mmCIF file of C-alpha atoms in Angstrom:
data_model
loop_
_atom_site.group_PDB
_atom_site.id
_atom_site.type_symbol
_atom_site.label_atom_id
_atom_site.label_comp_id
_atom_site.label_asym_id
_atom_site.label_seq_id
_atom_site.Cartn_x
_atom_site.Cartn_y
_atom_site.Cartn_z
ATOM 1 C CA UNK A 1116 0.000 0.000 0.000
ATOM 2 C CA UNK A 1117 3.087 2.576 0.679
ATOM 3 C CA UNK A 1118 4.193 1.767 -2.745
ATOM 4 C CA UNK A 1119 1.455 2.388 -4.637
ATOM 5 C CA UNK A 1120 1.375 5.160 -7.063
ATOM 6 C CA UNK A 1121 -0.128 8.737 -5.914
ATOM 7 C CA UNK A 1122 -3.882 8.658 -8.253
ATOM 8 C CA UNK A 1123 -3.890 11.352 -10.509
ATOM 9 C CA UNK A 1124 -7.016 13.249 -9.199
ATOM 10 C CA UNK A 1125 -5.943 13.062 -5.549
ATOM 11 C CA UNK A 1126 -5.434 17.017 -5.359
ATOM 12 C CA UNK A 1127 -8.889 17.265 -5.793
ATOM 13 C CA UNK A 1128 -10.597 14.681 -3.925
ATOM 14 C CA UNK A 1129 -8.685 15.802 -0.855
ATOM 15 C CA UNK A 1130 -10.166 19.205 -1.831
ATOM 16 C CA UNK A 1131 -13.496 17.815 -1.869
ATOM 17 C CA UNK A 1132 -13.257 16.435 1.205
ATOM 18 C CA UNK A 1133 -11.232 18.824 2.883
ATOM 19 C CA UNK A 1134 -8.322 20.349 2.533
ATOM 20 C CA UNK A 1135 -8.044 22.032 5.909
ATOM 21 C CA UNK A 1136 -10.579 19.635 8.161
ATOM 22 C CA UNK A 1137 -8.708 17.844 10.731
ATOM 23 C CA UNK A 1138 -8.638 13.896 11.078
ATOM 24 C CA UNK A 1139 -10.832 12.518 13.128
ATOM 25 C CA UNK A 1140 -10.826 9.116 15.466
ATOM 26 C CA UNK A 1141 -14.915 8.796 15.656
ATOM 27 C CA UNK A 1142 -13.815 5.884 18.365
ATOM 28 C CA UNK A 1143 -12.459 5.866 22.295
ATOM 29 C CA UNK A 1144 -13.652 4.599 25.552
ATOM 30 C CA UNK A 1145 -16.464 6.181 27.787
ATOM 31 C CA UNK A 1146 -19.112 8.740 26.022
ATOM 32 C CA UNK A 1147 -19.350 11.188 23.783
ATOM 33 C CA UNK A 1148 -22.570 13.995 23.880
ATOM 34 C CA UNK A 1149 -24.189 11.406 26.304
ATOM 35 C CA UNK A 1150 -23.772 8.412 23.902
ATOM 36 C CA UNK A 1151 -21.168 5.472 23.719
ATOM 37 C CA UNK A 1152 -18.248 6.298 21.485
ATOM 38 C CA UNK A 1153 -17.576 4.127 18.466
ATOM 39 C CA UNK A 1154 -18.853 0.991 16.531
ATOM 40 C CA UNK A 1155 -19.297 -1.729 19.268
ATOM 41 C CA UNK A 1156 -18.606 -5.166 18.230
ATOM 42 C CA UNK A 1157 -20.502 -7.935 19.870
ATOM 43 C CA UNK A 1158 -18.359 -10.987 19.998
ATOM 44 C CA UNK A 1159 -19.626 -14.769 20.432
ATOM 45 C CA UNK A 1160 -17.680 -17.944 20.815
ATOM 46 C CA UNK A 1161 -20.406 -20.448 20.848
ATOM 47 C CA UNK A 1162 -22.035 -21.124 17.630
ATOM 48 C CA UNK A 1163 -25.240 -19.321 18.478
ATOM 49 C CA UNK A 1164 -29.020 -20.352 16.701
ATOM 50 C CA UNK A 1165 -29.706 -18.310 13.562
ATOM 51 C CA UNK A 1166 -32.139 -15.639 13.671
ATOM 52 C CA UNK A 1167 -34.987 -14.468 11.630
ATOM 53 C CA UNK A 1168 -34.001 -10.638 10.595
ATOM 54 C CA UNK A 1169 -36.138 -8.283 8.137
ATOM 55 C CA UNK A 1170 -35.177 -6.355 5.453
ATOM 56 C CA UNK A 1171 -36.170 -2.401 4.330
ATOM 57 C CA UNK A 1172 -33.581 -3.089 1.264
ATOM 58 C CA UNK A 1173 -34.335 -7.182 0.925
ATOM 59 C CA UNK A 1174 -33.129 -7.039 -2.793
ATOM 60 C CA UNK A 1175 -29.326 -6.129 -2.252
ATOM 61 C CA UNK A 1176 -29.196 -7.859 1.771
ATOM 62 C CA UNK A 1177 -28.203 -11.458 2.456
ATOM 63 C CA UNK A 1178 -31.404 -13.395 3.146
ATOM 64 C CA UNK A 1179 -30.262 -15.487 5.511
ATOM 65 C CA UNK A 1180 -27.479 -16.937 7.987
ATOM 66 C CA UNK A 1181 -27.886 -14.428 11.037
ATOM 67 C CA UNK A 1182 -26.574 -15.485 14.200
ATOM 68 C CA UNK A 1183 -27.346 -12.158 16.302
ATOM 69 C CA UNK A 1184 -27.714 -12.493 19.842
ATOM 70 C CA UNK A 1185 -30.740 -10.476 21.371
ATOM 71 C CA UNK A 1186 -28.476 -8.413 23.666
ATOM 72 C CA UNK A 1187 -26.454 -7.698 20.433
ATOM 73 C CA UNK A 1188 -24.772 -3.940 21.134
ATOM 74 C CA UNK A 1189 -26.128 -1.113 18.841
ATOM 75 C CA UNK A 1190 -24.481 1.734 17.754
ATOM 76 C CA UNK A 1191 -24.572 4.869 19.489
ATOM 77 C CA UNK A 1192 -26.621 2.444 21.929
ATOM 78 C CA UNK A 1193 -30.800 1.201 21.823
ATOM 79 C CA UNK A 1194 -32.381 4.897 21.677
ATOM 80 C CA UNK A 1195 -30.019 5.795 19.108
ATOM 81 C CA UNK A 1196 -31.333 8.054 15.965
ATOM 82 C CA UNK A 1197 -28.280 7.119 13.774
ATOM 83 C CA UNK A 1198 -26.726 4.559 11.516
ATOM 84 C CA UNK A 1199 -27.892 1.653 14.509
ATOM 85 C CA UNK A 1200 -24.744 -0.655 12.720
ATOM 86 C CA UNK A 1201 -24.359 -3.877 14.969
ATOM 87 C CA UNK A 1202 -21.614 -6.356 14.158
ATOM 88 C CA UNK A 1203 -21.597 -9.482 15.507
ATOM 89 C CA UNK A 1204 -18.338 -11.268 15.132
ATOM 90 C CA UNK A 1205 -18.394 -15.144 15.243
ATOM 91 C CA UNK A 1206 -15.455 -16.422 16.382
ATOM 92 C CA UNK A 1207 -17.052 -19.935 16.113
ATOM 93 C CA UNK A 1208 -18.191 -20.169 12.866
ATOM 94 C CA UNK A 1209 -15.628 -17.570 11.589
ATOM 95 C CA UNK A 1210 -18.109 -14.932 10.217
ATOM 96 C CA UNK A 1211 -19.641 -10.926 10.464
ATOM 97 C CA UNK A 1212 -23.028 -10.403 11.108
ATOM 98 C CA UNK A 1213 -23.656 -6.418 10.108
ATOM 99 C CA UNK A 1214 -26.389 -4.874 9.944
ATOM 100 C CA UNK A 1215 -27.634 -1.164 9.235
ATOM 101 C CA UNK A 1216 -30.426 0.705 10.410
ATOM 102 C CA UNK A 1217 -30.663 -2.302 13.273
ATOM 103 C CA UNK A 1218 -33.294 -2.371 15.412
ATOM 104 C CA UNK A 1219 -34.691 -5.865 17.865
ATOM 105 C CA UNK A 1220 -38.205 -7.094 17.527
ATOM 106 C CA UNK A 1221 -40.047 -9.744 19.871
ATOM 107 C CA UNK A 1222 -38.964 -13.505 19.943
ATOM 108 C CA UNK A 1223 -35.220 -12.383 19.250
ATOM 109 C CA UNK A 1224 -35.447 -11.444 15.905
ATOM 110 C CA UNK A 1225 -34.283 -7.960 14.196
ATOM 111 C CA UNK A 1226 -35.360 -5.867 11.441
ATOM 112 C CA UNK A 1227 -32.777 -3.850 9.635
ATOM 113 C CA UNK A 1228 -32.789 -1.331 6.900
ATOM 114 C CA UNK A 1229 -29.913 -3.788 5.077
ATOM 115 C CA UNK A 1230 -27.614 -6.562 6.105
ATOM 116 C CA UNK A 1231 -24.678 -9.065 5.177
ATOM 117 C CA UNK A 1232 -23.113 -11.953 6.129
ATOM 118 C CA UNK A 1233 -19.380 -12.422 5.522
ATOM 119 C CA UNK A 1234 -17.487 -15.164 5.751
ATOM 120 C CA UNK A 1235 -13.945 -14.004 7.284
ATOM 121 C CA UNK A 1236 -12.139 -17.009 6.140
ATOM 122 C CA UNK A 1237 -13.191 -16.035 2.226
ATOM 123 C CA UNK A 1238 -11.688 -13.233 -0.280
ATOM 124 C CA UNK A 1239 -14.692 -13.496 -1.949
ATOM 125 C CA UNK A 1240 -16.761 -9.779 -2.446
ATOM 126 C CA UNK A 1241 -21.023 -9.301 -2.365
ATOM 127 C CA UNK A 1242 -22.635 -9.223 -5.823
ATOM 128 C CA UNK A 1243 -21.430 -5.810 -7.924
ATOM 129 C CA UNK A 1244 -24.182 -2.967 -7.227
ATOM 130 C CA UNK A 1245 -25.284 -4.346 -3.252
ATOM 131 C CA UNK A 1246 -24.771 -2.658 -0.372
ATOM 132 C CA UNK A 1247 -24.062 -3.928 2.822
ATOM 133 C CA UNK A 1248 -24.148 -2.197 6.544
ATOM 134 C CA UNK A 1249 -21.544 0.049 4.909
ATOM 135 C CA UNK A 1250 -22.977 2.416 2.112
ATOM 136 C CA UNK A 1251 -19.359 0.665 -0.396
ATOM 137 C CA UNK A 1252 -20.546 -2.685 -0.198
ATOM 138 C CA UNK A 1253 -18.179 -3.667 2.219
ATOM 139 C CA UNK A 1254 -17.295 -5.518 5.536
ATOM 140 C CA UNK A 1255 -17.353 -2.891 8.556
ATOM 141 C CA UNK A 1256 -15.453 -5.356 10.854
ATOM 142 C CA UNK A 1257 -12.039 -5.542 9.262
ATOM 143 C CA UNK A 1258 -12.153 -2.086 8.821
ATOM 144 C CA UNK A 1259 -11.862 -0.969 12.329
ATOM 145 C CA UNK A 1260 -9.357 -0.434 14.692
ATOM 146 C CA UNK A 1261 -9.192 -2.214 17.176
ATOM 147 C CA UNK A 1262 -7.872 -1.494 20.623
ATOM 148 C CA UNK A 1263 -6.220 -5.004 21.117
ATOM 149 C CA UNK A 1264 -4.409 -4.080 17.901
ATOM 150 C CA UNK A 1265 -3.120 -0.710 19.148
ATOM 151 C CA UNK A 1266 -2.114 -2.817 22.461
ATOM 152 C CA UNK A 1267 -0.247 -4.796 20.111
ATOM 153 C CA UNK A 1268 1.165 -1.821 18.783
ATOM 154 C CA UNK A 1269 0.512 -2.620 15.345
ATOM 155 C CA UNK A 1270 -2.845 -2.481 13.169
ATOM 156 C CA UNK A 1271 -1.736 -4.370 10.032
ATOM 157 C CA UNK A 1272 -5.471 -3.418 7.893
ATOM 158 C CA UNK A 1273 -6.784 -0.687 6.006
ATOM 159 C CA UNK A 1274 -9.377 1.379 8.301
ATOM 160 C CA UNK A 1275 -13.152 2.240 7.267
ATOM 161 C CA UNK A 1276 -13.554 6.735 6.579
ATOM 162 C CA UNK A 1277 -16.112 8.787 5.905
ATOM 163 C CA UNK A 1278 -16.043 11.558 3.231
ATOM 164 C CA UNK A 1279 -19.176 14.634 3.418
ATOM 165 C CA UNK A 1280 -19.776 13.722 -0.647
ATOM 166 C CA UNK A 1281 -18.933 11.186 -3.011
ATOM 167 C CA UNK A 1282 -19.444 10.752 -6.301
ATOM 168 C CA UNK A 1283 -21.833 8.289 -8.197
ATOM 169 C CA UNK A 1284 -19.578 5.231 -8.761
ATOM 170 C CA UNK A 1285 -17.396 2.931 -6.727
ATOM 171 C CA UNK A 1286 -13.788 1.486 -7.462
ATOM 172 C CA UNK A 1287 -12.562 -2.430 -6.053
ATOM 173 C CA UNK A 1288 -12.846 -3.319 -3.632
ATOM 174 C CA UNK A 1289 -16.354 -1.413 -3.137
ATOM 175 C CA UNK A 1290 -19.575 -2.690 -4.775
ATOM 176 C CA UNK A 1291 -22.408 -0.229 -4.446
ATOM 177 C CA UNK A 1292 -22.161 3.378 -4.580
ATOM 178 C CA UNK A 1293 -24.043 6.346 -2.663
ATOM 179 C CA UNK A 1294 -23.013 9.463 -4.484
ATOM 180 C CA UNK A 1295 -24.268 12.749 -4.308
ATOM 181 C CA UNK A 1296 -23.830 13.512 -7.486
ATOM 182 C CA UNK A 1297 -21.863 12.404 -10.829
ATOM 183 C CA UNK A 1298 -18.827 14.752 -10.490
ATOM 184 C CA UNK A 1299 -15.290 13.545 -10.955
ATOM 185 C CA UNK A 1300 -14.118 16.003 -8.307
ATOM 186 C CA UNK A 1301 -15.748 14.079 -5.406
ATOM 187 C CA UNK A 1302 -14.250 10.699 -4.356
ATOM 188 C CA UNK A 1303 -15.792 7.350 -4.994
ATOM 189 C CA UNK A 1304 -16.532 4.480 -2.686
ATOM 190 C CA UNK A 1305 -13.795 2.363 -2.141
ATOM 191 C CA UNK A 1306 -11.051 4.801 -2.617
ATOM 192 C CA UNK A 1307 -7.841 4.450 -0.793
ATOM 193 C CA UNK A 1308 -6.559 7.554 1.157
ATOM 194 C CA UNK A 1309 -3.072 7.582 2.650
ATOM 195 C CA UNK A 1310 -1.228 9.301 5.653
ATOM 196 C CA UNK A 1311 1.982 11.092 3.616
ATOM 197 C CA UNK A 1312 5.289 9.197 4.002
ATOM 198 C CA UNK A 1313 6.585 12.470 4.830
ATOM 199 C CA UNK A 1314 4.163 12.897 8.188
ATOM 200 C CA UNK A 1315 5.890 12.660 11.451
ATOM 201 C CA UNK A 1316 4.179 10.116 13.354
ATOM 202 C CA UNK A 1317 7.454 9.281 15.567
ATOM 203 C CA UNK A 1318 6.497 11.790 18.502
ATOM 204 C CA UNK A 1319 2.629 9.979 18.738
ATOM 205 C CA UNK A 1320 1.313 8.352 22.154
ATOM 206 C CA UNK A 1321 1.395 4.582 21.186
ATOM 207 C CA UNK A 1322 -2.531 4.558 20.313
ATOM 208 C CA UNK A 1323 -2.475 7.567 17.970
ATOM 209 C CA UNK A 1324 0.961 5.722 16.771
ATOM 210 C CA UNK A 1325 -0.589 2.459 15.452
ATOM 211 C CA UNK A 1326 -3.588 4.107 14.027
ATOM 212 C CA UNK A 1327 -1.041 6.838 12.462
ATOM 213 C CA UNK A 1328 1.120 4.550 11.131
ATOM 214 C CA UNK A 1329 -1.473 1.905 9.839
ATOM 215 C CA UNK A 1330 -3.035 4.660 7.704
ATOM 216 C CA UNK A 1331 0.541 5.186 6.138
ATOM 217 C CA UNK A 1332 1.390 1.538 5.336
ATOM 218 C CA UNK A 1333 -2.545 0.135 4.518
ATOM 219 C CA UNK A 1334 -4.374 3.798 4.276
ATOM 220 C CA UNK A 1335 -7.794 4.275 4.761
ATOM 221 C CA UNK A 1336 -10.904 3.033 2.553
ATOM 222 C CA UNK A 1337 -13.797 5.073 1.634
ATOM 223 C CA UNK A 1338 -16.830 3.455 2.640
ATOM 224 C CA UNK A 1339 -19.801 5.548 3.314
ATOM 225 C CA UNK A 1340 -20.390 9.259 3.348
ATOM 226 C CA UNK A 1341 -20.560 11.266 6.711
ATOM 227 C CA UNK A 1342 -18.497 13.431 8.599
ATOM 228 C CA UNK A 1343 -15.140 14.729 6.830
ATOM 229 C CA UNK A 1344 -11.630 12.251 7.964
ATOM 230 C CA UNK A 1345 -13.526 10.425 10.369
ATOM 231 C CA UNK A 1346 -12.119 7.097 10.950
ATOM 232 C CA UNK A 1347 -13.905 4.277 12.035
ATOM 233 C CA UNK A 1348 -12.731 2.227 15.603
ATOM 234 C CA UNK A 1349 -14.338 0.138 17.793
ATOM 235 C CA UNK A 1350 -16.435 0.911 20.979
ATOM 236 C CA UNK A 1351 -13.863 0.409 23.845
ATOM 237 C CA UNK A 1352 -13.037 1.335 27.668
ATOM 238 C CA UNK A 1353 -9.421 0.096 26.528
ATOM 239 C CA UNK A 1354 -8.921 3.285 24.109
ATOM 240 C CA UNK A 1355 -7.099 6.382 25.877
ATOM 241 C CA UNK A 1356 -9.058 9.261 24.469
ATOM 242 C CA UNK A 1357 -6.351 11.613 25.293
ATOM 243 C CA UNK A 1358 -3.768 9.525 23.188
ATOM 244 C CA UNK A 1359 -5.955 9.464 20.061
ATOM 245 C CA UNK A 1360 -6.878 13.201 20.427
ATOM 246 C CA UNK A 1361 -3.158 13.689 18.887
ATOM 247 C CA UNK A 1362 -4.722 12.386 15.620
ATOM 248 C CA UNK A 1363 -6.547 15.368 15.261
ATOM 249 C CA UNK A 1364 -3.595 17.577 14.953
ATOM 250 C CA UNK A 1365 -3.287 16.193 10.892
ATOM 251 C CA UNK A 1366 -5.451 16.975 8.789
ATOM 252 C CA UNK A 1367 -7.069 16.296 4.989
ATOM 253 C CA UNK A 1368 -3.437 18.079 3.390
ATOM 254 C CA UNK A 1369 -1.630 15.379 5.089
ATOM 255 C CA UNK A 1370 -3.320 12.687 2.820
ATOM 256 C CA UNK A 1371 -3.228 11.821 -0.658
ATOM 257 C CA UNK A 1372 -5.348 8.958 -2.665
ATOM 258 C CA UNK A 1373 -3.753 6.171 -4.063
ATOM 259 C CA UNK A 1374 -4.194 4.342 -7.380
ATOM 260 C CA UNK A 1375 -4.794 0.945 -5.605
ATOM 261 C CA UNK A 1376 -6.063 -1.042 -8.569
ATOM 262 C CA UNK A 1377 -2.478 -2.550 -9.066
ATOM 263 C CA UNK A 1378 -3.765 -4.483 -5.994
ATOM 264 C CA UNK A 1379 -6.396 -6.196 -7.505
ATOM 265 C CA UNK A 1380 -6.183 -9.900 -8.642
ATOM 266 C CA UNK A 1381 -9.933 -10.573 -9.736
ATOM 267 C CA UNK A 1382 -12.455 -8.385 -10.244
ATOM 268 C CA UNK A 1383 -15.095 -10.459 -7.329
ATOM 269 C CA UNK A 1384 -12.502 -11.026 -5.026
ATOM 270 C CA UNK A 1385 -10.487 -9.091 -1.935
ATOM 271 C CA UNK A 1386 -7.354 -10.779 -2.559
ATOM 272 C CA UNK A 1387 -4.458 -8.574 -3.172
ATOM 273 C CA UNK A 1388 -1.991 -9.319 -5.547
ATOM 274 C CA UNK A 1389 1.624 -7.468 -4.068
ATOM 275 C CA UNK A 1390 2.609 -4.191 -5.566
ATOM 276 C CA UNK A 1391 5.932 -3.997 -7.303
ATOM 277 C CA UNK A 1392 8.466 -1.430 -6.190
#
């Protein structure tokens, strides 16, 4: 990913986004405006019965295959008025549960506004033109950071940002676009955004470190349209908010997109082939 070639219209999707915003970690431990702070993820390591769960967007949302438990965590938590994501990772069967718009009916089962099931242990990508949870068609889990990775020191993945506008079309690995409007200025889902090789990102607190220096080596994928630089983590009393509040001092000029379709080895699949030098 730090080898791959600047993409030739990266001056002005930055510009679109923001040139001057600063980067954001929309993640940390304890509360934020009275509400829990970043995308919880509900972990099980029993294989759990699957669940019955309804569908505003049936046509482009796996049918089936839900193991959600009822006390499944909600974003921004049960009252909230906002995306409502829950991920459920199965460490069992080795699969994501996500769903969008989530919200828990009687007898354990959920309706959603859409939904997909992804098997962890596959490369393979949701039909071309679906959604997901995520507006790009993609998996929300391996997209965040994780504080057990930042423990570690090291987040070896691409994480999951927001842009205010995109255009109308997507680029691999994304499959389903959300666009504003068709205008070649604005970035399209599944872009790839990168920290500059030229930021310092020696003098960080080890959180802001590992999230700094993940976004330089794997950069960041575009995946749904919100809030400008806002990186996705998860929900976490193990984050130091203080420690990722030095994220914020970089901001959209520090970036650049990448051409990452050197990466790509089929057109249906997330495997990567490796970039020359």
């Amino acid at each position: 990913m730090d080898r791959l070639p600047v993409h030739p219209g990266s001056a002005r999707y930055v510009a679109s986004i923001g040139a001057d915003e600063p980067l954001h970690p929309d993640f940390g431990s304890g509360l934020t405006e009275g509400r829990p702070f970043g995308i919880p993820v509900t972990v099980t390591e029993t294989e759990l019965p699957e669940v019955k769960v309804g569908f505003d967007y049936p046509e482009e949302s796996d049918p089936s295959g839900y193991r959600v438990p009822p006390g499944a965590a909600i974003e921004d938590g049960p009252a909230s008025r906002g995306d409502r994501h829950v991920v459920v990772w199965d460490k069992a069967l080795c699969k994501a549960y996500e769903l969008w718009n989530a919200v828990p009916q009687s007898g354990g089962t959920w309706h959603a506004g859409s939904g997909a099931v992804f098997d962890l242990k596959s490369h393979a990508l949701r039909p071309d033109g679906w959604t997901s949870a995520d507006a790009a068609g993609l998996a929300i889990l391996p997209g965040l950071a994780r504080s057990e990775e930042a423990a570690a020191g090291r987040i070896d993945h691409a994480i999951r940002i927001t842009v205010p506008r995109s255009d109308q079309s997507h680029l691999w690995p994304a499959r389903h676009q959300a666009g504003a409007a068709a205008d070649a200025s604005l970035p399209p889902m599944g872009l790839r955004l990168r920290l500059k090789s030229s930021v310092d990102t020696a003098h960080l607190p080890p959180q802001a470190k590992a999230v700094a220096d993940a976004l330089k080596t794997y950069g960041a994928i575009v995946a749904d349209n919100g809030s400008p630089w806002y990186i996705s983590g998860d929900q976490s009393s193990a984050w130091d908010n203080a420690q990722l509040d030095a994220l914020k001092a970089f901001k959209g000029t520090d970036f650049e997109a990448v051409d990452a379709s050197g990466l790509q080895q089929s057109p249906d699949s997330g495997a990567v082939a490796t970039p020359s030098r």
